[in-house]
Amino acid sequence: MENNIKKLEIITDSSMQSRLVKAIDETGVDGYTLIKEVAGKGLKGDKDGHGISGGFKNCYIMICCEEEMAKKIVEAIRPIITTFGGICVVSDAHWIIHN
């Protein structure tokens, strides 16, 4: 059996990680996955994970949840990524129920 859900993928500068996690936690979401120090390339150039200050590092957060929760999360993080940069992608997904 499957359950239709939303999948949020958030990528932003690692310096915003604690601020993002706090905003996400305050929505009451059940859980998420956080991957620290991801590499990639965006409008601000390469983020290769090198550098002592963390200025060249990104973090990635993935959340799978119901649509209403996804809306709450998007509104909670919108000011952060608008001000400090980053992306949030929301897509339809299917949660495979395994128990």
PDB file of C-alpha atoms in Angstrom:
ATOM      1  CA  MET A   1       0.000   0.000   0.000  1.00  0.00           C
ATOM      2  CA  GLU A   2       1.151   3.584  -0.724  1.00  0.00           C
ATOM      3  CA  ASN A   3       0.394   6.942   0.831  1.00  0.00           C
ATOM      4  CA  ASN A   4       0.597  10.147  -1.268  1.00  0.00           C
ATOM      5  CA  ILE A   5       2.881  12.713   0.353  1.00  0.00           C
ATOM      6  CA  LYS A   6       5.028  15.740  -0.408  1.00  0.00           C
ATOM      7  CA  LYS A   7       8.807  15.603  -0.486  1.00  0.00           C
ATOM      8  CA  LEU A   8      10.718  18.770   0.375  1.00  0.00           C
ATOM      9  CA  GLU A   9      14.378  19.143  -0.529  1.00  0.00           C
ATOM     10  CA  ILE A  10      16.146  22.156   0.925  1.00  0.00           C
ATOM     11  CA  ILE A  11      19.692  23.184   0.078  1.00  0.00           C
ATOM     12  CA  THR A  12      21.341  26.236   1.589  1.00  0.00           C
ATOM     13  CA  ASP A  13      24.608  27.475   3.006  1.00  0.00           C
ATOM     14  CA  SER A  14      25.779  25.480   6.016  1.00  0.00           C
ATOM     15  CA  SER A  15      25.863  28.652   8.106  1.00  0.00           C
ATOM     16  CA  MET A  16      22.038  28.627   7.980  1.00  0.00           C
ATOM     17  CA  GLN A  17      21.719  24.997   9.082  1.00  0.00           C
ATOM     18  CA  SER A  18      20.844  25.624  12.734  1.00  0.00           C
ATOM     19  CA  ARG A  19      18.390  28.396  11.827  1.00  0.00           C
ATOM     20  CA  LEU A  20      16.662  26.143   9.273  1.00  0.00           C
ATOM     21  CA  VAL A  21      16.500  23.158  11.622  1.00  0.00           C
ATOM     22  CA  LYS A  22      15.004  25.326  14.363  1.00  0.00           C
ATOM     23  CA  ALA A  23      12.328  26.688  12.013  1.00  0.00           C
ATOM     24  CA  ILE A  24      11.524  23.176  10.768  1.00  0.00           C
ATOM     25  CA  ASP A  25      11.359  21.743  14.291  1.00  0.00           C
ATOM     26  CA  GLU A  26       8.961  24.494  15.349  1.00  0.00           C
ATOM     27  CA  THR A  27       6.426  23.310  12.731  1.00  0.00           C
ATOM     28  CA  GLY A  28       6.028  20.021  14.615  1.00  0.00           C
ATOM     29  CA  VAL A  29       7.123  17.807  11.724  1.00  0.00           C
ATOM     30  CA  ASP A  30       7.797  14.177  12.676  1.00  0.00           C
ATOM     31  CA  GLY A  31      11.283  13.983  11.200  1.00  0.00           C
ATOM     32  CA  TYR A  32      13.709  14.836   8.436  1.00  0.00           C
ATOM     33  CA  THR A  33      17.078  13.868   7.021  1.00  0.00           C
ATOM     34  CA  LEU A  34      20.005  16.276   7.246  1.00  0.00           C
ATOM     35  CA  ILE A  35      23.147  15.838   5.197  1.00  0.00           C
ATOM     36  CA  LYS A  36      25.964  18.185   6.154  1.00  0.00           C
ATOM     37  CA  GLU A  37      28.622  19.490   3.801  1.00  0.00           C
ATOM     38  CA  VAL A  38      27.131  18.682   0.418  1.00  0.00           C
ATOM     39  CA  ALA A  39      28.879  19.906  -2.718  1.00  0.00           C
ATOM     40  CA  GLY A  40      27.413  21.443  -5.848  1.00  0.00           C
ATOM     41  CA  LYS A  41      27.211  24.518  -8.042  1.00  0.00           C
ATOM     42  CA  GLY A  42      24.652  27.306  -8.000  1.00  0.00           C
ATOM     43  CA  LEU A  43      24.217  30.998  -8.683  1.00  0.00           C
ATOM     44  CA  LYS A  44      26.970  31.803  -6.198  1.00  0.00           C
ATOM     45  CA  GLY A  45      29.447  29.405  -7.826  1.00  0.00           C
ATOM     46  CA  ASP A  46      30.966  26.135  -6.692  1.00  0.00           C
ATOM     47  CA  LYS A  47      30.290  24.784  -3.208  1.00  0.00           C
ATOM     48  CA  ASP A  48      32.990  22.156  -2.929  1.00  0.00           C
ATOM     49  CA  GLY A  49      33.140  21.732   0.858  1.00  0.00           C
ATOM     50  CA  HIS A  50      36.656  23.171   1.119  1.00  0.00           C
ATOM     51  CA  GLY A  51      37.612  26.084   3.311  1.00  0.00           C
ATOM     52  CA  ILE A  52      37.975  26.466   7.039  1.00  0.00           C
ATOM     53  CA  SER A  53      35.118  28.911   7.580  1.00  0.00           C
ATOM     54  CA  GLY A  54      32.304  26.796   6.174  1.00  0.00           C
ATOM     55  CA  GLY A  55      31.714  29.441   3.517  1.00  0.00           C
ATOM     56  CA  PHE A  56      32.046  26.892   0.739  1.00  0.00           C
ATOM     57  CA  LYS A  57      29.715  24.292   2.247  1.00  0.00           C
ATOM     58  CA  ASN A  58      26.028  23.592   1.818  1.00  0.00           C
ATOM     59  CA  CYS A  59      23.615  21.453   3.774  1.00  0.00           C
ATOM     60  CA  TYR A  60      20.745  19.363   2.418  1.00  0.00           C
ATOM     61  CA  ILE A  61      17.520  18.628   4.278  1.00  0.00           C
ATOM     62  CA  MET A  62      14.903  16.183   3.013  1.00  0.00           C
ATOM     63  CA  ILE A  63      11.438  15.991   4.534  1.00  0.00           C
ATOM     64  CA  CYS A  64       8.575  13.655   3.610  1.00  0.00           C
ATOM     65  CA  CYS A  65       5.205  14.675   5.023  1.00  0.00           C
ATOM     66  CA  GLU A  66       1.537  15.360   4.374  1.00  0.00           C
ATOM     67  CA  GLU A  67       0.609  18.340   2.179  1.00  0.00           C
ATOM     68  CA  GLU A  68      -0.597  20.565   5.026  1.00  0.00           C
ATOM     69  CA  MET A  69       2.654  20.068   6.935  1.00  0.00           C
ATOM     70  CA  ALA A  70       4.637  20.805   3.769  1.00  0.00           C
ATOM     71  CA  LYS A  71       2.836  24.149   3.476  1.00  0.00           C
ATOM     72  CA  LYS A  72       3.708  24.984   7.106  1.00  0.00           C
ATOM     73  CA  ILE A  73       7.359  24.121   6.550  1.00  0.00           C
ATOM     74  CA  VAL A  74       7.606  26.162   3.346  1.00  0.00           C
ATOM     75  CA  GLU A  75       6.173  29.221   5.093  1.00  0.00           C
ATOM     76  CA  ALA A  76       8.534  28.713   8.062  1.00  0.00           C
ATOM     77  CA  ILE A  77      11.684  28.515   5.923  1.00  0.00           C
ATOM     78  CA  ARG A  78      10.742  30.997   3.182  1.00  0.00           C
ATOM     79  CA  PRO A  79      12.139  34.036   5.066  1.00  0.00           C
ATOM     80  CA  ILE A  80      15.437  32.246   5.670  1.00  0.00           C
ATOM     81  CA  ILE A  81      16.095  31.179   2.095  1.00  0.00           C
ATOM     82  CA  THR A  82      14.786  34.497   0.748  1.00  0.00           C
ATOM     83  CA  THR A  83      17.213  36.440   2.928  1.00  0.00           C
ATOM     84  CA  PHE A  84      20.234  34.145   2.961  1.00  0.00           C
ATOM     85  CA  GLY A  85      19.861  32.143  -0.264  1.00  0.00           C
ATOM     86  CA  GLY A  86      19.159  28.544  -1.024  1.00  0.00           C
ATOM     87  CA  ILE A  87      16.467  26.497  -2.689  1.00  0.00           C
ATOM     88  CA  CYS A  88      13.454  24.503  -1.628  1.00  0.00           C
ATOM     89  CA  VAL A  89      11.905  22.006  -4.036  1.00  0.00           C
ATOM     90  CA  VAL A  90       8.534  20.432  -3.270  1.00  0.00           C
ATOM     91  CA  SER A  91       7.445  17.378  -5.226  1.00  0.00           C
ATOM     92  CA  ASP A  92       4.798  14.683  -5.102  1.00  0.00           C
ATOM     93  CA  ALA A  93       5.960  11.349  -3.746  1.00  0.00           C
ATOM     94  CA  HIS A  94       4.591   8.004  -2.603  1.00  0.00           C
ATOM     95  CA  TRP A  95       5.362   6.664   0.839  1.00  0.00           C
ATOM     96  CA  ILE A  96       5.559   2.885   0.742  1.00  0.00           C
ATOM     97  CA  ILE A  97       3.860   1.558   3.868  1.00  0.00           C
ATOM     98  CA  HIS A  98       5.955  -1.376   5.055  1.00  0.00           C
ATOM     99  CA  ASN A  99       4.375  -2.542   8.290  1.00  0.00           C
TER     100      ASN A  99
END
